[in-house]
Amino acid sequence: MSKETRHAEVVGAGFAGLTAATVLGQKGWTVTIHEKSAELRPLGAGIVLWNNSLQVLKAIGAYDALEPRSMVPPFYETRSQNMTVSKETFDGLPWRSMTRKALHEVLVEAAAKAGVELKVDSEVVTADPSGSVTLASGEVRSADLVIGADGVLSKVRDSIGFEQTRTKSRDGITRLIVPRNKELLGPGEWDNVIDFWNFEPRVLRVLYVPCNDDELYIALMSPVDDKEGSAVPINLDVWVENFPHLEPILTPAARIHGRYDGYQTNVLDNWTNGVVALVGDSAHAMCPALAQGAGCAMGNAYTLAVAASTSTGDLAADLVSWEAQERGITDRCQSRSAYFAETRSMAKGNQFTTEMLETAIYDPTARG
Ligand SMILES: Cc1cc2nc3c(=O)[nH]c(=O)nc-3n(C[C@H](O)[C@H](O)[C@H](O)COP(=O)(O)OP(=O)(O)OC[C@H]3O[C@@H](n4cnc5c(N)ncnc54)[C@H](O)[C@@H]3O)c2cc1C
């Protein structure tokens, strides 16, 4: 089949699927993305991206649209029992915070511009390593390349039977977007990302992430077995008792229904089988400690699409080489994130050492 006529079926319109589809579209493939939801929208609330994914956004032409909708907080501050233990700047490494809505919208725009066909209400139920997907409607669609970017509960992965080890974390998080309300918070450096950890009288954490002038992302962490801490809508009395200085942002948070999500680490024996490749949380879901899940998803989606596009012969073998190229750095990030989630040792501060920033520093566009 000639390069011009190559076709990809991409499952899932999250950050991984949209990135891979855009690169393939830009490289001359015909691409269809299947999204099971009735509308194109992200899961979650806000997000921090680092150099790896920011370089990908630049390479696909989506960065300029995102820049005015995001910000660079001056410091990543860690507080324990409301005492500052560290303020990190990562030696000038590029990073930005934003709402997931802003990131998702610029990726959808980039995919549409690249000629990608986006189908909503289109659930894929199985995939075949020889290059086909079956939709919930019963339709079977063939492709030169199938990408399973359908998240942590991937049907592409599970229908093919990829072997995996899954470890669930003992903590979970409720993620919300609330008004900044900076003026109500009193004196302080309220443009910083602030990671508030409390171990007394109970384990609770508020990750405070300004996204722009108006919107604040807060991630409220509590142990899975803490019924009050993990309740949604949030139990205002519990959270204000533990973080009284944050009442102006916790009060509007309590008016949103929200969702408490656990998180997990999925390590697969392989990310590819035949001409099916898994990318993002379907292949390498990780705990959010280092804020690298989407960064790895977008970086790996980019290099996957480049590898498939430069393949002129045995695509299945080239997908295996792509996995070998990316695997080590992603595996190390997953295990470091799992360690921090297990030990809760991010509360000590100064966790973003050069080693811990390995994936954040990596530039997938220089390699692909
Ligand atoms: C609390 C928390 C905080 C985080 N913070 C950060 C952060 O700051 N920075 C960072 O880089 N990462 C962060 N992450 C990780 C990041 O959110 C994920 O790694 C990333 O969103 C994964 O993207 P994805 O495209 O692989 O999967 P998803 O975002 O899960 O997208 C999958 C898509 O596929 C669709 N889908 C699912 N099944 C099917 C099907 N069968 N057919 C069709 N469509 C289907 C879904 O509806 C969805 O749209 C965080 C994660 C958590 C839990």
GROMACS .gro file of C-alpha atoms and ligand atoms in nm, residues 10-18 34-37 39 41-43 46-50 53 100 104 122-125 149-156 172-175 207 217 219 261-263 279-288 290-297, ligand 1:
model
  118
   10VAL     CA    1  -0.754   0.573   1.665
   11VAL     CA    2  -0.960   0.475   1.971
   12GLY     CA    3  -1.016   0.751   2.227
   13ALA     CA    4  -1.013   1.130   2.191
   14GLY     CA    5  -0.807   1.203   2.502
   15PHE     CA    6  -0.469   1.378   2.497
   16ALA     CA    7  -0.290   1.068   2.359
   17GLY     CA    8  -0.537   0.986   2.083
   18LEU     CA    9  -0.570   1.345   1.965
   34HIS     CA   10  -1.358   0.702   1.780
   35GLU     CA   11  -1.474   0.862   2.103
   36LYS     CA   12  -1.729   0.671   2.307
   37SER     CA   13  -1.869   0.981   2.483
   39GLU     CA   14  -1.929   1.492   2.319
   41ARG     CA   15  -1.453   1.675   2.644
   42PRO     CA   16  -1.166   1.599   2.878
   43LEU     CA   17  -1.184   1.403   3.201
   46GLY     CA   18  -0.666   2.117   3.547
   47ILE     CA   19  -0.322   2.000   3.446
   48VAL     CA   20   0.048   2.080   3.460
   49LEU     CA   21   0.257   2.017   3.148
   50TRP     CA   22   0.634   2.021   3.117
   53SER     CA   23   0.455   1.778   2.606
  100ARG     CA   24  -0.786   2.047   3.078
  104HIS     CA   25  -0.832   1.950   2.498
  122SER     CA   26  -1.855   0.570   1.869
  123GLU     CA   27  -1.743   0.305   2.116
  124VAL     CA   28  -1.489   0.045   2.010
  125VAL     CA   29  -1.549  -0.291   2.177
  149ALA     CA   30  -0.561   0.542   2.327
  150ASP     CA   31  -0.875   0.455   2.520
  151GLY     CA   32  -0.749   0.518   2.871
  152VAL     CA   33  -0.693   0.310   3.181
  153LEU     CA   34  -0.992   0.080   3.118
  154SER     CA   35  -0.890   0.020   2.753
  155LYS     CA   36  -1.107  -0.221   2.559
  156VAL     CA   37  -0.852  -0.234   2.279
  172GLY     CA   38  -0.753   0.919   4.552
  173ILE     CA   39  -0.836   1.271   4.442
  174THR     CA   40  -1.134   1.496   4.373
  175ARG     CA   41  -1.045   1.746   4.099
  207LEU     CA   42  -0.293   2.070   4.540
  217TYR     CA   43  -0.758   2.395   3.972
  219ALA     CA   44  -0.706   1.852   4.362
  261ASP     CA   45  -1.102   0.911   4.148
  262GLY     CA   46  -0.856   0.653   4.267
  263TYR     CA   47  -0.542   0.606   4.060
  279VAL     CA   48  -0.042   0.461   2.407
  280GLY     CA   49  -0.124   0.683   2.705
  281ASP     CA   50  -0.307   0.546   3.009
  282SER     CA   51  -0.411   0.230   2.823
  283ALA     CA   52  -0.042   0.136   2.806
  284HIS     CA   53   0.118   0.309   3.102
  285ALA     CA   54  -0.124   0.464   3.353
  286MET     CA   55   0.067   0.613   3.642
  287CYS     CA   56   0.003   0.784   3.976
  288PRO     CA   57  -0.011   1.161   3.939
  290LEU     CA   58   0.514   1.376   3.924
  291ALA     CA   59   0.235   1.518   3.700
  292GLN     CA   60   0.367   1.321   3.402
  293GLY     CA   61   0.083   1.093   3.282
  294ALA     CA   62  -0.034   1.323   3.005
  295GLY     CA   63   0.323   1.432   2.927
  296CYS     CA   64   0.425   1.070   2.866
  297ALA     CA   65   0.099   1.005   2.679
  369LIG     C1   66  -0.561   1.314   3.984
  369LIG     C2   67  -0.480   1.315   3.857
  369LIG     C3   68  -0.402   1.425   3.827
  369LIG     C4   69  -0.323   1.425   3.712
  369LIG     N1   70  -0.244   1.533   3.684
  369LIG     C5   71  -0.164   1.531   3.575
  369LIG     C6   72  -0.079   1.642   3.546
  369LIG     O1   73  -0.080   1.746   3.613
  369LIG     N2   74   0.003   1.632   3.436
  369LIG     C7   75   0.004   1.520   3.356
  369LIG     O2   76   0.081   1.516   3.258
  369LIG     N3   77  -0.078   1.415   3.381
  369LIG     C8   78  -0.161   1.419   3.487
  369LIG     N4   79  -0.244   1.314   3.511
  369LIG     C9   80  -0.245   1.199   3.419
  369LIG    C10   81  -0.326   1.229   3.294
  369LIG     O3   82  -0.455   1.277   3.330
  369LIG    C11   83  -0.344   1.104   3.209
  369LIG     O4   84  -0.224   1.033   3.201
  369LIG    C12   85  -0.387   1.141   3.068
  369LIG     O5   86  -0.506   1.216   3.069
  369LIG    C13   87  -0.406   1.016   2.984
  369LIG     O6   88  -0.454   1.051   2.858
  369LIG     P1   89  -0.509   0.940   2.761
  369LIG     O7   90  -0.545   1.012   2.636
  369LIG     O8   91  -0.416   0.827   2.755
  369LIG     O9   92  -0.639   0.881   2.832
  369LIG     P2   93  -0.779   0.946   2.870
  369LIG    O10   94  -0.763   1.089   2.907
  369LIG    O11   95  -0.840   0.855   2.969
  369LIG    O12   96  -0.862   0.944   2.734
  369LIG    C14   97  -0.919   0.825   2.685
  369LIG    C15   98  -1.036   0.862   2.594
  369LIG    O13   99  -1.085   0.743   2.532
  369LIG    C16  100  -1.225   0.739   2.542
  369LIG     N5  101  -1.261   0.597   2.540
  369LIG    C17  102  -1.246   0.508   2.642
  369LIG     N6  103  -1.284   0.386   2.602
  369LIG    C18  104  -1.326   0.397   2.473
  369LIG    C19  105  -1.376   0.304   2.379
  369LIG     N7  106  -1.391   0.175   2.410
  369LIG     N8  107  -1.411   0.348   2.256
  369LIG    C20  108  -1.395   0.480   2.224
  369LIG     N9  109  -1.348   0.573   2.311
  369LIG    C21  110  -1.313   0.531   2.434
  369LIG    C22  111  -1.256   0.810   2.672
  369LIG    O14  112  -1.390   0.856   2.676
  369LIG    C23  113  -1.154   0.924   2.669
  369LIG    O15  114  -1.200   1.035   2.598
  369LIG    C24  115  -0.324   1.313   3.625
  369LIG    C25  116  -0.407   1.202   3.655
  369LIG    C26  117  -0.485   1.202   3.769
  369LIG    C27  118  -0.573   1.083   3.799
   0.00000   0.00000   0.00000
